[in-house]
Amino acid sequence: DTGVSQDPRHKITKRGQNVTFRCDPISEHNRLYWYRQTLGQGPEFLTYFQNEAQLEKSRLLSDRFSAERPKGSFSTLEIQRTEQGDSAMYLCASSLPVGSSPLHFGNGTRLTVT
Amino acid sequence: AQSVTQLDSQVPVFEEAPVELRCNYSSSVSVYLFWYVQYPNQGLQLLLKYLSGSTLVESINGFEAEFNKSQTSFHLRKPSVHISDTAEYFCAVSDSGSSNYKLTFGKGTLLTVNP
């Protein structure tokens, strides 16, 4: 169990640019989640995959955001035309497909939009 | 839909003092309850969870939490804290009958342990 890995750890971008983050879940976990965390707040759910299928998206996920999980392994989260309000920590988590199985979180990608 | 309220945004305590971090939840269905801890610039780590059975659950580092269904609470306690317990603590809930098992988090409580 090497844990959930996220890349990059930090990303600074200018407003209007596109950014892409990567998440590698724990190998036997087929569920994968993306959360966003802003200063002073708890993580907020963005979207969730079971294998390669994206099964739920939050209303927080505007049309500038897109997530993929090709082949049901790693996942990418892309933000197009970034805005300053997108500055946040983006957290990825994975779990086994059992309700009692806890989510295992990565260390996150901190995005700063200038 | 569920929601979680963590009543204290910050809790300062002295080392070796007892601490209680409060968590209340709202849900119309049966739930699973969790406490996660987050150290600076890191992701969240599971501290303990309530799924069913005994309402008192414990972690390996001395924390415990008690599920109180009538009061819809899941408060976290430790009888004697250490400097190393300084971190942000998040209470979370999930729908035990859901197919997605996503977590809804509270806003967090920053525990600061002073010498």
PDB file of N, CA and C in Angstrom, chain B residues 57-113:
ATOM      1  N   VAL B  57     -16.128   4.342  20.159  1.00  0.00           N
ATOM      2  CA  VAL B  57     -15.048   3.857  19.303  1.00  0.00           C
ATOM      3  C   VAL B  57     -13.758   4.544  19.700  1.00  0.00           C
ATOM      4  N   GLU B  58     -12.646   3.824  19.508  1.00  0.00           N
ATOM      5  CA  GLU B  58     -11.355   4.337  19.960  1.00  0.00           C
ATOM      6  C   GLU B  58     -10.331   4.302  18.834  1.00  0.00           C
ATOM      7  N   SER B  59      -9.357   5.216  18.932  1.00  0.00           N
ATOM      8  CA  SER B  59      -8.251   5.196  17.989  1.00  0.00           C
ATOM      9  C   SER B  59      -7.018   4.624  18.684  1.00  0.00           C
ATOM     10  N   ILE B  60      -5.983   4.373  17.900  1.00  0.00           N
ATOM     11  CA  ILE B  60      -4.778   3.769  18.468  1.00  0.00           C
ATOM     12  C   ILE B  60      -3.962   4.779  19.277  1.00  0.00           C
ATOM     13  N   ASN B  61      -4.204   6.066  19.100  1.00  0.00           N
ATOM     14  CA  ASN B  61      -3.407   7.072  19.802  1.00  0.00           C
ATOM     15  C   ASN B  61      -4.178   7.760  20.914  1.00  0.00           C
ATOM     16  N   GLY B  62      -5.178   7.070  21.490  1.00  0.00           N
ATOM     17  CA  GLY B  62      -5.805   7.558  22.695  1.00  0.00           C
ATOM     18  C   GLY B  62      -7.062   8.393  22.535  1.00  0.00           C
ATOM     19  N   PHE B  63      -7.464   8.689  21.308  1.00  0.00           N
ATOM     20  CA  PHE B  63      -8.718   9.404  21.100  1.00  0.00           C
ATOM     21  C   PHE B  63      -9.896   8.428  21.158  1.00  0.00           C
ATOM     22  N   GLU B  64     -11.047   8.937  21.536  1.00  0.00           N
ATOM     23  CA  GLU B  64     -12.269   8.157  21.492  1.00  0.00           C
ATOM     24  C   GLU B  64     -13.427   9.072  21.099  1.00  0.00           C
ATOM     25  N   ALA B  65     -14.461   8.471  20.542  1.00  0.00           N
ATOM     26  CA  ALA B  65     -15.654   9.235  20.173  1.00  0.00           C
ATOM     27  C   ALA B  65     -16.875   8.385  20.480  1.00  0.00           C
ATOM     28  N   GLU B  66     -17.943   9.040  20.860  1.00  0.00           N
ATOM     29  CA  GLU B  66     -19.163   8.328  21.211  1.00  0.00           C
ATOM     30  C   GLU B  66     -20.309   8.782  20.329  1.00  0.00           C
ATOM     31  N   PHE B  67     -20.947   7.820  19.685  1.00  0.00           N
ATOM     32  CA  PHE B  67     -22.101   8.088  18.844  1.00  0.00           C
ATOM     33  C   PHE B  67     -23.329   8.203  19.738  1.00  0.00           C
ATOM     34  N   ASN B  68     -24.008   9.329  19.660  1.00  0.00           N
ATOM     35  CA  ASN B  68     -25.233   9.533  20.427  1.00  0.00           C
ATOM     36  C   ASN B  68     -26.354   9.836  19.434  1.00  0.00           C
ATOM     37  N   LYS B  69     -27.162   8.830  19.173  1.00  0.00           N
ATOM     38  CA  LYS B  69     -28.186   8.971  18.132  1.00  0.00           C
ATOM     39  C   LYS B  69     -29.262   9.978  18.516  1.00  0.00           C
ATOM     40  N   SER B  70     -29.641   9.992  19.783  1.00  0.00           N
ATOM     41  CA  SER B  70     -30.716  10.892  20.207  1.00  0.00           C
ATOM     42  C   SER B  70     -30.295  12.354  20.113  1.00  0.00           C
ATOM     43  N   GLN B  71     -29.016  12.604  20.347  1.00  0.00           N
ATOM     44  CA  GLN B  71     -28.514  13.974  20.263  1.00  0.00           C
ATOM     45  C   GLN B  71     -27.818  14.252  18.938  1.00  0.00           C
ATOM     46  N   THR B  72     -27.824  13.274  18.055  1.00  0.00           N
ATOM     47  CA  THR B  72     -27.135  13.368  16.748  1.00  0.00           C
ATOM     48  C   THR B  72     -25.754  13.982  16.902  1.00  0.00           C
ATOM     49  N   SER B  73     -24.980  13.378  17.800  1.00  0.00           N
ATOM     50  CA  SER B  73     -23.641  13.891  18.053  1.00  0.00           C
ATOM     51  C   SER B  73     -22.602  12.783  17.948  1.00  0.00           C
ATOM     52  N   PHE B  74     -21.372  13.210  17.734  1.00  0.00           N
ATOM     53  CA  PHE B  74     -20.236  12.279  17.636  1.00  0.00           C
ATOM     54  C   PHE B  74     -19.003  13.039  18.114  1.00  0.00           C
ATOM     55  N   HIS B  75     -18.991  13.375  19.399  1.00  0.00           N
ATOM     56  CA  HIS B  75     -17.925  14.191  19.957  1.00  0.00           C
ATOM     57  C   HIS B  75     -16.636  13.385  20.119  1.00  0.00           C
ATOM     58  N   LEU B  76     -15.514  14.040  19.904  1.00  0.00           N
ATOM     59  CA  LEU B  76     -14.189  13.421  20.002  1.00  0.00           C
ATOM     60  C   LEU B  76     -13.542  13.856  21.317  1.00  0.00           C
ATOM     61  N   ARG B  77     -12.957  12.895  22.029  1.00  0.00           N
ATOM     62  CA  ARG B  77     -12.357  13.214  23.322  1.00  0.00           C
ATOM     63  C   ARG B  77     -10.983  12.559  23.447  1.00  0.00           C
ATOM     64  N   LYS B  78     -10.153  13.188  24.254  1.00  0.00           N
ATOM     65  CA  LYS B  78      -8.885  12.580  24.650  1.00  0.00           C
ATOM     66  C   LYS B  78      -8.602  13.027  26.075  1.00  0.00           C
ATOM     67  N   PRO B  79      -8.277  12.100  26.975  1.00  0.00           N
ATOM     68  CA  PRO B  79      -8.098  12.471  28.387  1.00  0.00           C
ATOM     69  C   PRO B  79      -6.844  13.281  28.669  1.00  0.00           C
ATOM     70  N   SER B  80      -5.828  13.146  27.821  1.00  0.00           N
ATOM     71  CA  SER B  80      -4.568  13.856  28.047  1.00  0.00           C
ATOM     72  C   SER B  80      -3.874  14.082  26.705  1.00  0.00           C
ATOM     73  N   VAL B  81      -3.787  15.337  26.276  1.00  0.00           N
ATOM     74  CA  VAL B  81      -3.252  15.608  24.930  1.00  0.00           C
ATOM     75  C   VAL B  81      -1.756  15.878  24.974  1.00  0.00           C
ATOM     76  N   HIS B  82      -1.131  15.665  23.809  1.00  0.00           N
ATOM     77  CA  HIS B  82       0.303  15.913  23.638  1.00  0.00           C
ATOM     78  C   HIS B  82       0.490  17.026  22.618  1.00  0.00           C
ATOM     79  N   ILE B  83       1.651  17.620  22.630  1.00  0.00           N
ATOM     80  CA  ILE B  83       2.003  18.664  21.663  1.00  0.00           C
ATOM     81  C   ILE B  83       1.755  18.157  20.240  1.00  0.00           C
ATOM     82  N   SER B  84       2.077  16.886  20.019  1.00  0.00           N
ATOM     83  CA  SER B  84       1.961  16.301  18.681  1.00  0.00           C
ATOM     84  C   SER B  84       0.519  16.142  18.207  1.00  0.00           C
ATOM     85  N   ASP B  85      -0.444  16.348  19.087  1.00  0.00           N
ATOM     86  CA  ASP B  85      -1.854  16.281  18.689  1.00  0.00           C
ATOM     87  C   ASP B  85      -2.324  17.575  18.019  1.00  0.00           C
ATOM     88  N   THR B  86      -1.480  18.577  18.004  1.00  0.00           N
ATOM     89  CA  THR B  86      -1.826  19.835  17.345  1.00  0.00           C
ATOM     90  C   THR B  86      -2.079  19.587  15.860  1.00  0.00           C
ATOM     91  N   ALA B  87      -3.287  19.871  15.413  1.00  0.00           N
ATOM     92  CA  ALA B  87      -3.697  19.602  14.033  1.00  0.00           C
ATOM     93  C   ALA B  87      -5.135  20.093  13.863  1.00  0.00           C
ATOM     94  N   GLU B  88      -5.635  19.968  12.636  1.00  0.00           N
ATOM     95  CA  GLU B  88      -7.039  20.269  12.387  1.00  0.00           C
ATOM     96  C   GLU B  88      -7.812  18.959  12.341  1.00  0.00           C
ATOM     97  N   TYR B  89      -8.964  18.941  12.968  1.00  0.00           N
ATOM     98  CA  TYR B  89      -9.760  17.733  13.074  1.00  0.00           C
ATOM     99  C   TYR B  89     -11.101  17.959  12.365  1.00  0.00           C
ATOM    100  N   PHE B  90     -11.462  17.004  11.516  1.00  0.00           N
ATOM    101  CA  PHE B  90     -12.699  17.098  10.746  1.00  0.00           C
ATOM    102  C   PHE B  90     -13.626  15.931  11.084  1.00  0.00           C
ATOM    103  N   CYS B  91     -14.858  16.270  11.348  1.00  0.00           N
ATOM    104  CA  CYS B  91     -15.907  15.277  11.530  1.00  0.00           C
ATOM    105  C   CYS B  91     -16.607  15.099  10.182  1.00  0.00           C
ATOM    106  N   ALA B  92     -16.989  13.875   9.851  1.00  0.00           N
ATOM    107  CA  ALA B  92     -17.615  13.625   8.557  1.00  0.00           C
ATOM    108  C   ALA B  92     -18.698  12.563   8.693  1.00  0.00           C
ATOM    109  N   VAL B  93     -19.661  12.628   7.791  1.00  0.00           N
ATOM    110  CA  VAL B  93     -20.783  11.697   7.800  1.00  0.00           C
ATOM    111  C   VAL B  93     -21.013  11.169   6.396  1.00  0.00           C
ATOM    112  N   SER B  94     -21.456   9.917   6.307  1.00  0.00           N
ATOM    113  CA  SER B  94     -21.883   9.381   5.023  1.00  0.00           C
ATOM    114  C   SER B  94     -23.170   8.597   5.226  1.00  0.00           C
ATOM    115  N   ASP B  95     -23.946   8.506   4.176  1.00  0.00           N
ATOM    116  CA  ASP B  95     -25.202   7.762   4.177  1.00  0.00           C
ATOM    117  C   ASP B  95     -24.883   6.271   4.106  1.00  0.00           C
ATOM    118  N   SER B  96     -25.254   5.527   5.136  1.00  0.00           N
ATOM    119  CA  SER B  96     -24.888   4.108   5.177  1.00  0.00           C
ATOM    120  C   SER B  96     -25.626   3.287   4.121  1.00  0.00           C
ATOM    121  N   GLY B  97     -26.697   3.812   3.572  1.00  0.00           N
ATOM    122  CA  GLY B  97     -27.436   3.084   2.550  1.00  0.00           C
ATOM    123  C   GLY B  97     -27.147   3.553   1.142  1.00  0.00           C
ATOM    124  N   SER B  98     -26.241   4.513   0.999  1.00  0.00           N
ATOM    125  CA  SER B  98     -25.942   5.077  -0.317  1.00  0.00           C
ATOM    126  C   SER B  98     -25.017   4.168  -1.101  1.00  0.00           C
ATOM    127  N   SER B  99     -24.996   4.350  -2.411  1.00  0.00           N
ATOM    128  CA  SER B  99     -24.096   3.566  -3.255  1.00  0.00           C
ATOM    129  C   SER B  99     -22.779   4.282  -3.517  1.00  0.00           C
ATOM    130  N   ASN B 100     -22.669   5.564  -3.112  1.00  0.00           N
ATOM    131  CA  ASN B 100     -21.436   6.275  -3.435  1.00  0.00           C
ATOM    132  C   ASN B 100     -20.540   6.506  -2.225  1.00  0.00           C
ATOM    133  N   TYR B 101     -21.101   6.416  -1.027  1.00  0.00           N
ATOM    134  CA  TYR B 101     -20.325   6.507   0.205  1.00  0.00           C
ATOM    135  C   TYR B 101     -19.500   7.783   0.297  1.00  0.00           C
ATOM    136  N   LYS B 102     -19.939   8.838  -0.370  1.00  0.00           N
ATOM    137  CA  LYS B 102     -19.173  10.079  -0.267  1.00  0.00           C
ATOM    138  C   LYS B 102     -19.345  10.661   1.122  1.00  0.00           C
ATOM    139  N   LEU B 103     -18.340  11.398   1.548  1.00  0.00           N
ATOM    140  CA  LEU B 103     -18.342  12.007   2.868  1.00  0.00           C
ATOM    141  C   LEU B 103     -18.763  13.470   2.784  1.00  0.00           C
ATOM    142  N   THR B 104     -19.527  13.886   3.783  1.00  0.00           N
ATOM    143  CA  THR B 104     -19.826  15.300   3.987  1.00  0.00           C
ATOM    144  C   THR B 104     -19.089  15.719   5.240  1.00  0.00           C
ATOM    145  N   PHE B 105     -18.262  16.763   5.103  1.00  0.00           N
ATOM    146  CA  PHE B 105     -17.388  17.180   6.196  1.00  0.00           C
ATOM    147  C   PHE B 105     -17.912  18.415   6.908  1.00  0.00           C
ATOM    148  N   GLY B 106     -17.542  18.546   8.179  1.00  0.00           N
ATOM    149  CA  GLY B 106     -17.707  19.804   8.876  1.00  0.00           C
ATOM    150  C   GLY B 106     -16.581  20.752   8.503  1.00  0.00           C
ATOM    151  N   LYS B 107     -16.621  21.961   9.083  1.00  0.00           N
ATOM    152  CA  LYS B 107     -15.626  22.975   8.727  1.00  0.00           C
ATOM    153  C   LYS B 107     -14.307  22.787   9.451  1.00  0.00           C
ATOM    154  N   GLY B 108     -14.267  21.879  10.399  1.00  0.00           N
ATOM    155  CA  GLY B 108     -13.010  21.594  11.066  1.00  0.00           C
ATOM    156  C   GLY B 108     -12.841  22.335  12.375  1.00  0.00           C
ATOM    157  N   THR B 109     -12.054  21.733  13.269  1.00  0.00           N
ATOM    158  CA  THR B 109     -11.662  22.357  14.537  1.00  0.00           C
ATOM    159  C   THR B 109     -10.154  22.306  14.629  1.00  0.00           C
ATOM    160  N   LEU B 110      -9.548  23.460  14.791  1.00  0.00           N
ATOM    161  CA  LEU B 110      -8.096  23.518  14.958  1.00  0.00           C
ATOM    162  C   LEU B 110      -7.759  23.336  16.427  1.00  0.00           C
ATOM    163  N   LEU B 111      -7.115  22.199  16.735  1.00  0.00           N
ATOM    164  CA  LEU B 111      -6.672  21.926  18.096  1.00  0.00           C
ATOM    165  C   LEU B 111      -5.229  22.377  18.226  1.00  0.00           C
ATOM    166  N   THR B 112      -4.983  23.256  19.157  1.00  0.00           N
ATOM    167  CA  THR B 112      -3.626  23.734  19.425  1.00  0.00           C
ATOM    168  C   THR B 112      -3.265  23.350  20.853  1.00  0.00           C
ATOM    169  N   VAL B 113      -2.226  22.527  20.974  1.00  0.00           N
ATOM    170  CA  VAL B 113      -1.768  22.091  22.291  1.00  0.00           C
ATOM    171  C   VAL B 113      -0.524  22.894  22.661  1.00  0.00           C
TER     172      VAL B 113
END
